[in-house]
Short mmCIF file of C-alpha atoms in Angstrom, two decimals:
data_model
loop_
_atom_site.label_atom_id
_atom_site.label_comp_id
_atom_site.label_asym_id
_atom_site.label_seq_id
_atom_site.Cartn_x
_atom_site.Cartn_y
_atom_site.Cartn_z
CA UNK G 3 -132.48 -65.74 -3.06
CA UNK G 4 -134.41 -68.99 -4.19
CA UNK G 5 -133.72 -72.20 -2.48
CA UNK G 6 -132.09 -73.47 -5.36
CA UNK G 7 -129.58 -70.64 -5.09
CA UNK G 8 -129.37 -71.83 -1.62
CA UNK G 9 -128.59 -75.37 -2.53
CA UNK G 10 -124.99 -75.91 -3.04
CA UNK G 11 -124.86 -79.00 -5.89
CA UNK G 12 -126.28 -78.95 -9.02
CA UNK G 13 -127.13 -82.05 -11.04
CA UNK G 14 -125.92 -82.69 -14.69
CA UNK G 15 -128.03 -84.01 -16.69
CA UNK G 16 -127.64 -85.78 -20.10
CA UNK G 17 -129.42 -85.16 -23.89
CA UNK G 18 -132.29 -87.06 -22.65
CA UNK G 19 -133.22 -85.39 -19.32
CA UNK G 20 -131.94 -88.41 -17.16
CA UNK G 21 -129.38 -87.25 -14.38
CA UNK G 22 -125.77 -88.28 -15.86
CA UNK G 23 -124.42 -89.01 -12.55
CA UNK G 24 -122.59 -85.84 -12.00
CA UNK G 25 -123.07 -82.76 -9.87
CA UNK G 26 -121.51 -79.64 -9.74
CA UNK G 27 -121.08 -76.93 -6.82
CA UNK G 28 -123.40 -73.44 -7.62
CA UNK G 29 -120.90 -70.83 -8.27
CA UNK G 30 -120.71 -68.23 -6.25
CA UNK G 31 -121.99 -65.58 -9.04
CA UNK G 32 -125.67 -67.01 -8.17
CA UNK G 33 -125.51 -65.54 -4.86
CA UNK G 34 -124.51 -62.20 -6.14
CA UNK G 35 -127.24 -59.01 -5.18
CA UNK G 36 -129.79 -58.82 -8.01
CA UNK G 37 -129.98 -55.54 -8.72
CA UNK G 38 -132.97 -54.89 -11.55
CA UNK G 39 -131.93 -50.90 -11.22
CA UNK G 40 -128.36 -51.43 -12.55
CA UNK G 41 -129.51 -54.04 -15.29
CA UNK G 42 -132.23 -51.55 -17.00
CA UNK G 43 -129.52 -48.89 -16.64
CA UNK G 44 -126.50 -50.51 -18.06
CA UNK G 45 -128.77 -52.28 -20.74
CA UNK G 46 -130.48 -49.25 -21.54
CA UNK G 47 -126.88 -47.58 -22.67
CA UNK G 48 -124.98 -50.91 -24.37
CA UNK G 49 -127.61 -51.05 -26.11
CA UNK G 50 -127.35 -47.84 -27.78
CA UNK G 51 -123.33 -48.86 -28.85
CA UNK G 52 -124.85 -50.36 -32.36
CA UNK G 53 -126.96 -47.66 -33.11
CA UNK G 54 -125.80 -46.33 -37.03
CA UNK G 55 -126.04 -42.27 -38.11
CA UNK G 56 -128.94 -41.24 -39.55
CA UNK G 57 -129.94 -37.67 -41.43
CA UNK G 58 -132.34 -36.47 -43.30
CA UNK G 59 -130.19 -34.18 -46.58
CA UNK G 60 -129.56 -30.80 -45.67
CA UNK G 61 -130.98 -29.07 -48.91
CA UNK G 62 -134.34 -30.56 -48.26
CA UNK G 63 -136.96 -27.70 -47.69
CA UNK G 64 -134.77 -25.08 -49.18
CA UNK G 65 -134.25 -26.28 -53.11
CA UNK G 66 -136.85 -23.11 -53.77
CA UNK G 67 -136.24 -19.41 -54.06
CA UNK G 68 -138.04 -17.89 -51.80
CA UNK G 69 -138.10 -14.45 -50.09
CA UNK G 70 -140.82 -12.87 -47.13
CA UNK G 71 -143.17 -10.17 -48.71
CA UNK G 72 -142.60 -7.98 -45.24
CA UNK G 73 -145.11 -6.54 -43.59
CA UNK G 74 -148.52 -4.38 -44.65
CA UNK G 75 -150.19 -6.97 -46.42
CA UNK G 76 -152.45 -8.72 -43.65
CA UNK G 77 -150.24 -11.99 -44.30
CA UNK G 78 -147.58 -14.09 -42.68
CA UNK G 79 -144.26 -12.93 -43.04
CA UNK G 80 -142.73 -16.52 -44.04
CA UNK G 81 -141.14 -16.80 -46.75
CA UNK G 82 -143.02 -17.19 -49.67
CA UNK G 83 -142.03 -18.51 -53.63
CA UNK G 84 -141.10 -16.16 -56.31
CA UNK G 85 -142.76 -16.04 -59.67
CA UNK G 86 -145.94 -16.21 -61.36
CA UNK G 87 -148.66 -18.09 -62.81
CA UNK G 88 -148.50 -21.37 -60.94
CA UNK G 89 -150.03 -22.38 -58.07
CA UNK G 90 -146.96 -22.56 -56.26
CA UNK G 91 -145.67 -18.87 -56.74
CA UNK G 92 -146.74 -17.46 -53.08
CA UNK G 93 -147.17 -20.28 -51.34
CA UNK G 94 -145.16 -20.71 -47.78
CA UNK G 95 -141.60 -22.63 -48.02
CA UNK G 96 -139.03 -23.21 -45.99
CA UNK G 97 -140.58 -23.06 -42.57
CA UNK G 98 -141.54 -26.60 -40.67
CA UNK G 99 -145.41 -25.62 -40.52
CA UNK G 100 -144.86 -25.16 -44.67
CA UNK G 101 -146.07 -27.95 -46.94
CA UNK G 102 -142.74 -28.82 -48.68
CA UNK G 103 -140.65 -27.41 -45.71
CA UNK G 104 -137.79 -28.54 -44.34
CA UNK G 105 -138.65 -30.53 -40.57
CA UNK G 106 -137.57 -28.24 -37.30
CA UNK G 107 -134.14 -28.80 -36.18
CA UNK G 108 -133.46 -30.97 -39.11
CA UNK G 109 -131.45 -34.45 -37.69
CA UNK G 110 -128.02 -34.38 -37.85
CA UNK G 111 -125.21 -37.30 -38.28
CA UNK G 112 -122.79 -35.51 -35.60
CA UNK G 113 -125.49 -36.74 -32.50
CA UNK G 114 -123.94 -38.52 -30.16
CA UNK G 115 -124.45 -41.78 -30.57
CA UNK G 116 -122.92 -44.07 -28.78
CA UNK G 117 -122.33 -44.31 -24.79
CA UNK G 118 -119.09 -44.78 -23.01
CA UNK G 119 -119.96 -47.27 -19.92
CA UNK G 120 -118.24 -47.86 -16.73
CA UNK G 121 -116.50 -51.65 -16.32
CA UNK G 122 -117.50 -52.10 -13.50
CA UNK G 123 -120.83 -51.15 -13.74
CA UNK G 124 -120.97 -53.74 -16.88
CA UNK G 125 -119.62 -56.47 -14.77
CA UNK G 126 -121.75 -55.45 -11.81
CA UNK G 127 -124.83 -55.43 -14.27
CA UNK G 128 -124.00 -59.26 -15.77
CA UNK G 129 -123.61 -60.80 -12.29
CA UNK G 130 -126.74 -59.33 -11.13
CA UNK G 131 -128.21 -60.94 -14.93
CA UNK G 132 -126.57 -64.54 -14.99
CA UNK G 133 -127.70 -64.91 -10.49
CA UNK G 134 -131.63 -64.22 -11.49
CA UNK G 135 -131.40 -66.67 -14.00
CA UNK G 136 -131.29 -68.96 -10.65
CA UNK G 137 -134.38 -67.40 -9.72
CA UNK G 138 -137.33 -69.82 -10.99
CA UNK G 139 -139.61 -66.63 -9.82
CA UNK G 140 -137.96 -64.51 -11.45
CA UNK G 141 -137.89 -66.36 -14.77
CA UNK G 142 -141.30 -67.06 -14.67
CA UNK G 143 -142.05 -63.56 -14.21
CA UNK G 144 -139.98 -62.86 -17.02
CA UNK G 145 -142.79 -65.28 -19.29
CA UNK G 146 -140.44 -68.23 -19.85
CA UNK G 147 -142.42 -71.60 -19.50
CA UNK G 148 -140.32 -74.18 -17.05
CA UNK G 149 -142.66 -75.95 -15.48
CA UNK G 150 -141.63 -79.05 -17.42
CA UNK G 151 -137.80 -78.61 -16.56
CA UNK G 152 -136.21 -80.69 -13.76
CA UNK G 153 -133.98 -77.60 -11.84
CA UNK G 154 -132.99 -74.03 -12.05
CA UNK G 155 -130.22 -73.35 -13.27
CA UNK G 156 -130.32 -76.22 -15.99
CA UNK G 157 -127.05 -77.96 -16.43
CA UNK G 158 -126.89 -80.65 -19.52
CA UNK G 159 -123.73 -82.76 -20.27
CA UNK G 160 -121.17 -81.38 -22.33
CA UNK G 161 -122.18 -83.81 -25.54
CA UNK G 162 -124.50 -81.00 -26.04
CA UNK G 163 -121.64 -79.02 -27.46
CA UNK G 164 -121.23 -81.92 -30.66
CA UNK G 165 -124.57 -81.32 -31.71
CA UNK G 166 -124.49 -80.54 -35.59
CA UNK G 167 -127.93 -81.36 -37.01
CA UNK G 168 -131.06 -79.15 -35.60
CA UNK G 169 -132.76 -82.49 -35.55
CA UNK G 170 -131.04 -83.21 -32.62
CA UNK G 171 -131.48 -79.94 -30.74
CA UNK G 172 -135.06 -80.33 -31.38
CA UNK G 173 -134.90 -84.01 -30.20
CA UNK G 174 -132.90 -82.32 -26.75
CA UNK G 175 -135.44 -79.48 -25.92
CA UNK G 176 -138.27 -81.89 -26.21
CA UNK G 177 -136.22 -84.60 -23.95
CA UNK G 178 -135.83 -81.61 -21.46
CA UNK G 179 -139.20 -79.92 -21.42
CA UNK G 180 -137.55 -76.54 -22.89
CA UNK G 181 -140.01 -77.16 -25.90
CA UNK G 182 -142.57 -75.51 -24.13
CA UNK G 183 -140.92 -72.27 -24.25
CA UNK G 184 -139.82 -72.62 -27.99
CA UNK G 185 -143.48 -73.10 -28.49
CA UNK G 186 -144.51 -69.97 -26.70
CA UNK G 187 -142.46 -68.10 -29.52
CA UNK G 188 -144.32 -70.02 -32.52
CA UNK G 189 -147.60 -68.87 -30.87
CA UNK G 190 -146.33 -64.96 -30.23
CA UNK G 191 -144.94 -64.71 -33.82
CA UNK G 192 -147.65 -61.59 -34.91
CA UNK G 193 -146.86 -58.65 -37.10
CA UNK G 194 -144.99 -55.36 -36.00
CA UNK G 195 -147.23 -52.32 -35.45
CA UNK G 196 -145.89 -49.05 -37.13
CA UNK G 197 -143.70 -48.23 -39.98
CA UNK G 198 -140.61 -51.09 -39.22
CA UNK G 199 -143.34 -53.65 -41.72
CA UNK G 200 -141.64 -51.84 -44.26
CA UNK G 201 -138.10 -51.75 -42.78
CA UNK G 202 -137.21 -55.36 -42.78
CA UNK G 203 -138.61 -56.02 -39.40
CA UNK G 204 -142.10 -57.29 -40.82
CA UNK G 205 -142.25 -59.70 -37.39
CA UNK G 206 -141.67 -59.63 -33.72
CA UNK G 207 -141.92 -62.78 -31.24
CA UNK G 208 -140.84 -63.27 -27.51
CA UNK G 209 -137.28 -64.95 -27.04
CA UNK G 210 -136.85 -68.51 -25.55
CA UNK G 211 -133.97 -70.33 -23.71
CA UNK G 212 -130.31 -68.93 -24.36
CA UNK G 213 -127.35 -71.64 -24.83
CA UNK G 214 -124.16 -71.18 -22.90
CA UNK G 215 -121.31 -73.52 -24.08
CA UNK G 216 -117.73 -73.18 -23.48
CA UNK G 217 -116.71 -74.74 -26.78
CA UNK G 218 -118.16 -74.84 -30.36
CA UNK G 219 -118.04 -78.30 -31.82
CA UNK G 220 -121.37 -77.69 -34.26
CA UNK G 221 -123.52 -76.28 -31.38
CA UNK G 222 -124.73 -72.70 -33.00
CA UNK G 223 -125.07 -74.43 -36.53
CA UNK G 224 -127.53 -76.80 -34.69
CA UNK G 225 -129.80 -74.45 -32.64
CA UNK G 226 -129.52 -71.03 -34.94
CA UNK G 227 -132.40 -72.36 -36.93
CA UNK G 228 -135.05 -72.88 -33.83
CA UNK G 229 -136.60 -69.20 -33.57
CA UNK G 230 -136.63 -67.60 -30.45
CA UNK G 231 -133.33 -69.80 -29.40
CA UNK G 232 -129.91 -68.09 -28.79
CA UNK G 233 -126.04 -69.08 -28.14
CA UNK G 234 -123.20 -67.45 -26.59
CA UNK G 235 -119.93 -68.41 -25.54
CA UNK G 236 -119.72 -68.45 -21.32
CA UNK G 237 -116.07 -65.82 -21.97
CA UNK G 238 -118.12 -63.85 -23.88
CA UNK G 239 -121.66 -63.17 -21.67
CA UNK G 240 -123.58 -60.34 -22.95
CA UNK G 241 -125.68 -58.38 -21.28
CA UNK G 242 -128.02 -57.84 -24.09
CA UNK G 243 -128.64 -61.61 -23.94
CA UNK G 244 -128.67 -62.00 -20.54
CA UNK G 245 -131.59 -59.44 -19.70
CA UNK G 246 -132.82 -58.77 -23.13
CA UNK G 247 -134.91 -55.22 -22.94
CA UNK G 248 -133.25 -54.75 -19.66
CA UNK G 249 -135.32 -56.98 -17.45
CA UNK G 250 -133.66 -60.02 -15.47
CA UNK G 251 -134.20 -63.65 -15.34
CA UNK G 252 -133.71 -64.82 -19.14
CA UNK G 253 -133.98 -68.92 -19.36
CA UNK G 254 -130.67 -70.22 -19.60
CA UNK G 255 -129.41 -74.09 -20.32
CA UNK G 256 -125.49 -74.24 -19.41
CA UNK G 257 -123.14 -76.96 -20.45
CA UNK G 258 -121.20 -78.46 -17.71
CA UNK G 259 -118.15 -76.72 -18.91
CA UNK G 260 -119.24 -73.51 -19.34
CA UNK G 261 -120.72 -73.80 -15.70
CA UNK G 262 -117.53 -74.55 -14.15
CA UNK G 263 -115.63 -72.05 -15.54
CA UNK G 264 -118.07 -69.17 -13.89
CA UNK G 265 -116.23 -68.67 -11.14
CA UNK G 266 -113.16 -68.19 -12.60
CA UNK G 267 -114.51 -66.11 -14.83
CA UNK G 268 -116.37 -63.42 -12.02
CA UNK G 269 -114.54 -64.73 -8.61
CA UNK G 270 -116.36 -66.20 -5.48
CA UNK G 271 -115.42 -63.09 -2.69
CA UNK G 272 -112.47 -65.70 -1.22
CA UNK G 273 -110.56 -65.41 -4.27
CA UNK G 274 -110.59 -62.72 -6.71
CA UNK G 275 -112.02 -63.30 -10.84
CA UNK G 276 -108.65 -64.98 -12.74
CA UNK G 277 -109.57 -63.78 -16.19
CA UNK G 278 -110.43 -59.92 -15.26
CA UNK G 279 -107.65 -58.36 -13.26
CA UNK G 280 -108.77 -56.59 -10.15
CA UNK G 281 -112.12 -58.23 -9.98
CA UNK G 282 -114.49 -59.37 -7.66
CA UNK G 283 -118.12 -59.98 -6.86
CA UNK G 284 -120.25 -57.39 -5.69
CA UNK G 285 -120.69 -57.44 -1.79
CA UNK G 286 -124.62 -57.32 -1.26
CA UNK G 287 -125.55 -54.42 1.16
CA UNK G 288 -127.61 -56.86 3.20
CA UNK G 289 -125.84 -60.36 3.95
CA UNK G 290 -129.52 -61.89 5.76
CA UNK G 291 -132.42 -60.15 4.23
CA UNK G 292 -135.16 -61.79 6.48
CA UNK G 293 -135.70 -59.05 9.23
CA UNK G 294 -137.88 -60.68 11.58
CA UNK G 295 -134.89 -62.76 12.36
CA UNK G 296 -132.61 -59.54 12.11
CA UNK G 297 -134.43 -58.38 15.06
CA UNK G 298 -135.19 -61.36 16.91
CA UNK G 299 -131.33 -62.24 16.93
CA UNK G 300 -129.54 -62.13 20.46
CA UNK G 301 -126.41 -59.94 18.81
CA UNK G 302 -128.89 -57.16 17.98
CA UNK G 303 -131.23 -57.08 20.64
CA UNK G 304 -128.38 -57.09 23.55
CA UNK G 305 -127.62 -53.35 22.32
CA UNK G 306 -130.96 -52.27 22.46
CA UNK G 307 -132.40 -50.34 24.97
CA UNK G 308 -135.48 -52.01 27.17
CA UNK G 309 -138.97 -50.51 25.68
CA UNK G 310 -140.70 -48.04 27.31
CA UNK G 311 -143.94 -49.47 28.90
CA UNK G 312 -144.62 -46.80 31.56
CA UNK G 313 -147.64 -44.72 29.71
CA UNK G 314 -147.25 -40.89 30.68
CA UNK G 315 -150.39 -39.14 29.97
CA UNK G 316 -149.59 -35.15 29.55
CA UNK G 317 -151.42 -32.70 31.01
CA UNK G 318 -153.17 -29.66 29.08
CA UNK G 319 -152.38 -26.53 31.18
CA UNK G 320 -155.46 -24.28 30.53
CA UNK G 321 -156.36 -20.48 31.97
CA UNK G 322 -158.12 -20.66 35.05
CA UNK G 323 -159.63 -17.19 34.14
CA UNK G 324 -161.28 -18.32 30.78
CA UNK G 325 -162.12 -22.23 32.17
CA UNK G 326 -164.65 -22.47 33.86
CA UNK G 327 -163.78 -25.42 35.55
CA UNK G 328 -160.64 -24.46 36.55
CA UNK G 329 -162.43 -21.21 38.60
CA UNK G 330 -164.51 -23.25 40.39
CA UNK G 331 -161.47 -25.54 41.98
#
């Protein structure tokens, strides 16, 4: 854990990046175990949930009469076209190593699909998501340039939420030194490799900051326009937003109401989550990672036995009628 996931008030600051005289406590979901294992895994199946059928027809490869000639003719037994005087007549068809063949195990719309995933584990996942974006290693390491911004996590002023005009949100990111990022996406705007140029997915680019508001007064109008930009509603987090491509520590800019309402939303270990019955936060399996002071403390090393010091050296026992030196004493 950072030290700014350490520090327990956050400062608000205002559309242009001067403190607005507020501060609010961290919630208690920033302390929660970051657990990259969990993320991948849960990311890696949600992900899947919007996947649509896909088939290729199941007459392709077989829209041809055609029948083996058996054996005794020093050729393949596949089967081979009827007829006469084409080219095609006795050429090999249906088989996948045919030209004009159907494909092996031709792909079927009854695959399964979609994956069923545990609550828990999905809740689990997005705490571990929303604490390393408290992490200003771990968003770093994730490519996101905040050098320019004051403090991770970034709170702004609720007037964010009125914005209506993408003039403005420009005007705001600048003001905050988020720009930076939104640049790195204008400068890693290149062309996909592979057939998805002629799919409708001509372009790929890295993602910059994500938005989370609590209420919508014009806010997604004004930043769904800045590529590379994206905003959810704090009720609604998503994991695929969170840790896009499974990987923690996604640059986020919270309003001050969306911020507060985090730990009602996921709990803070003293009092249980109000909007998700039965919830809590994940209890870390380590509360004091630092193990030098683990086992310099008092508590642990009054249960442990005293070292050993005393060296005992053993002593080979050897044949004294094959050693030599053993004879002579």
């Amino acid at each position: 854990m950072s030290l700014s996931a350490a520090r327990p008030l956050i400062t608000v600051y205002d559309e242009k990046n001067t403190s607005a005289g507020t501060t609010v406590c961290l919630p208690a979901v920033f302390r929660a175990p970051v657990r990259p294992d969990i993320v991948s895994r849960i990311h890696n199946d949600v992900a899947k949930n919007k996947r649509q059928p896909y088939a290729v027809n199941v007459d392709v490869g077989h829209q041809t009469s055609a029948e083996s000639w058996g054996t005794g003719r020093a050729m393949a037994r596949i089967p081979r076209v009827k007829g006469g005087g084409t080219q095609r007549s006795g050429q090999g068809a249906y088989g996948n190593m045919c030209r004009g063949g159907r494909m092996f195990a031709p792909t079927k719309t009854w695959r399964r699909w979609h994956r069923k995933v545990n609550t828990n584990q999905k809740r689990y996942a997005i705490c571990s998501a929303i604490a390393a974006t408290g992490v200003p290693a771990l968003v770093m390491a994730k490519g996101h340039q905040i050098q320019g911004i004051p403090e991770v996590p970034l709170v702004v002023a609720d007037k964010v939420q009125s914005f209506s005009k993408t003039k403005e949100a420009v005007v705001f990111l600048r003001k905050n030194k988020a720009w930076a990022d939104v640049a790195k996406v204008y400068a890693t705007r290149r062309m996909r490799a592979g057939k998805g140029k002629l799919r409708n997915r001509r372009h790929v680019q890295k993602l910059g900051p994500l938005v989370i508001y609590d209420q919508d007064q014009g806010l997604t109008k004004a930043f769904r326009n800045i590529p590379g930009v994206d905003t959810i509603q704090v009720d609604n987090l998503n994991l695929l937003k969170l840790a896009p491509g499974g990987h923690v520590g996604r640059f986020c800019i919270w309003t001050e109401a969306a911020f507060k309402k985090l730990d009602g939303l996921y709990g803070t270990w003293r009092k249980a989550s109000t909007a998700k019955p039965g919830w809590n936060l994940p209890q870390p399996k380590m509360a004091n990672t630092d193990l030098s002071v683990l086992l310099k403390s008092e508590a642990i090393r009054k249960v442990m036995r005293a070292p050993v010091k005393k060296i005992v050296h053993a002593v080979p026992r050897t044949n004294p009628l094959k050693t030599s030196a053993r004879c002579s004493s």
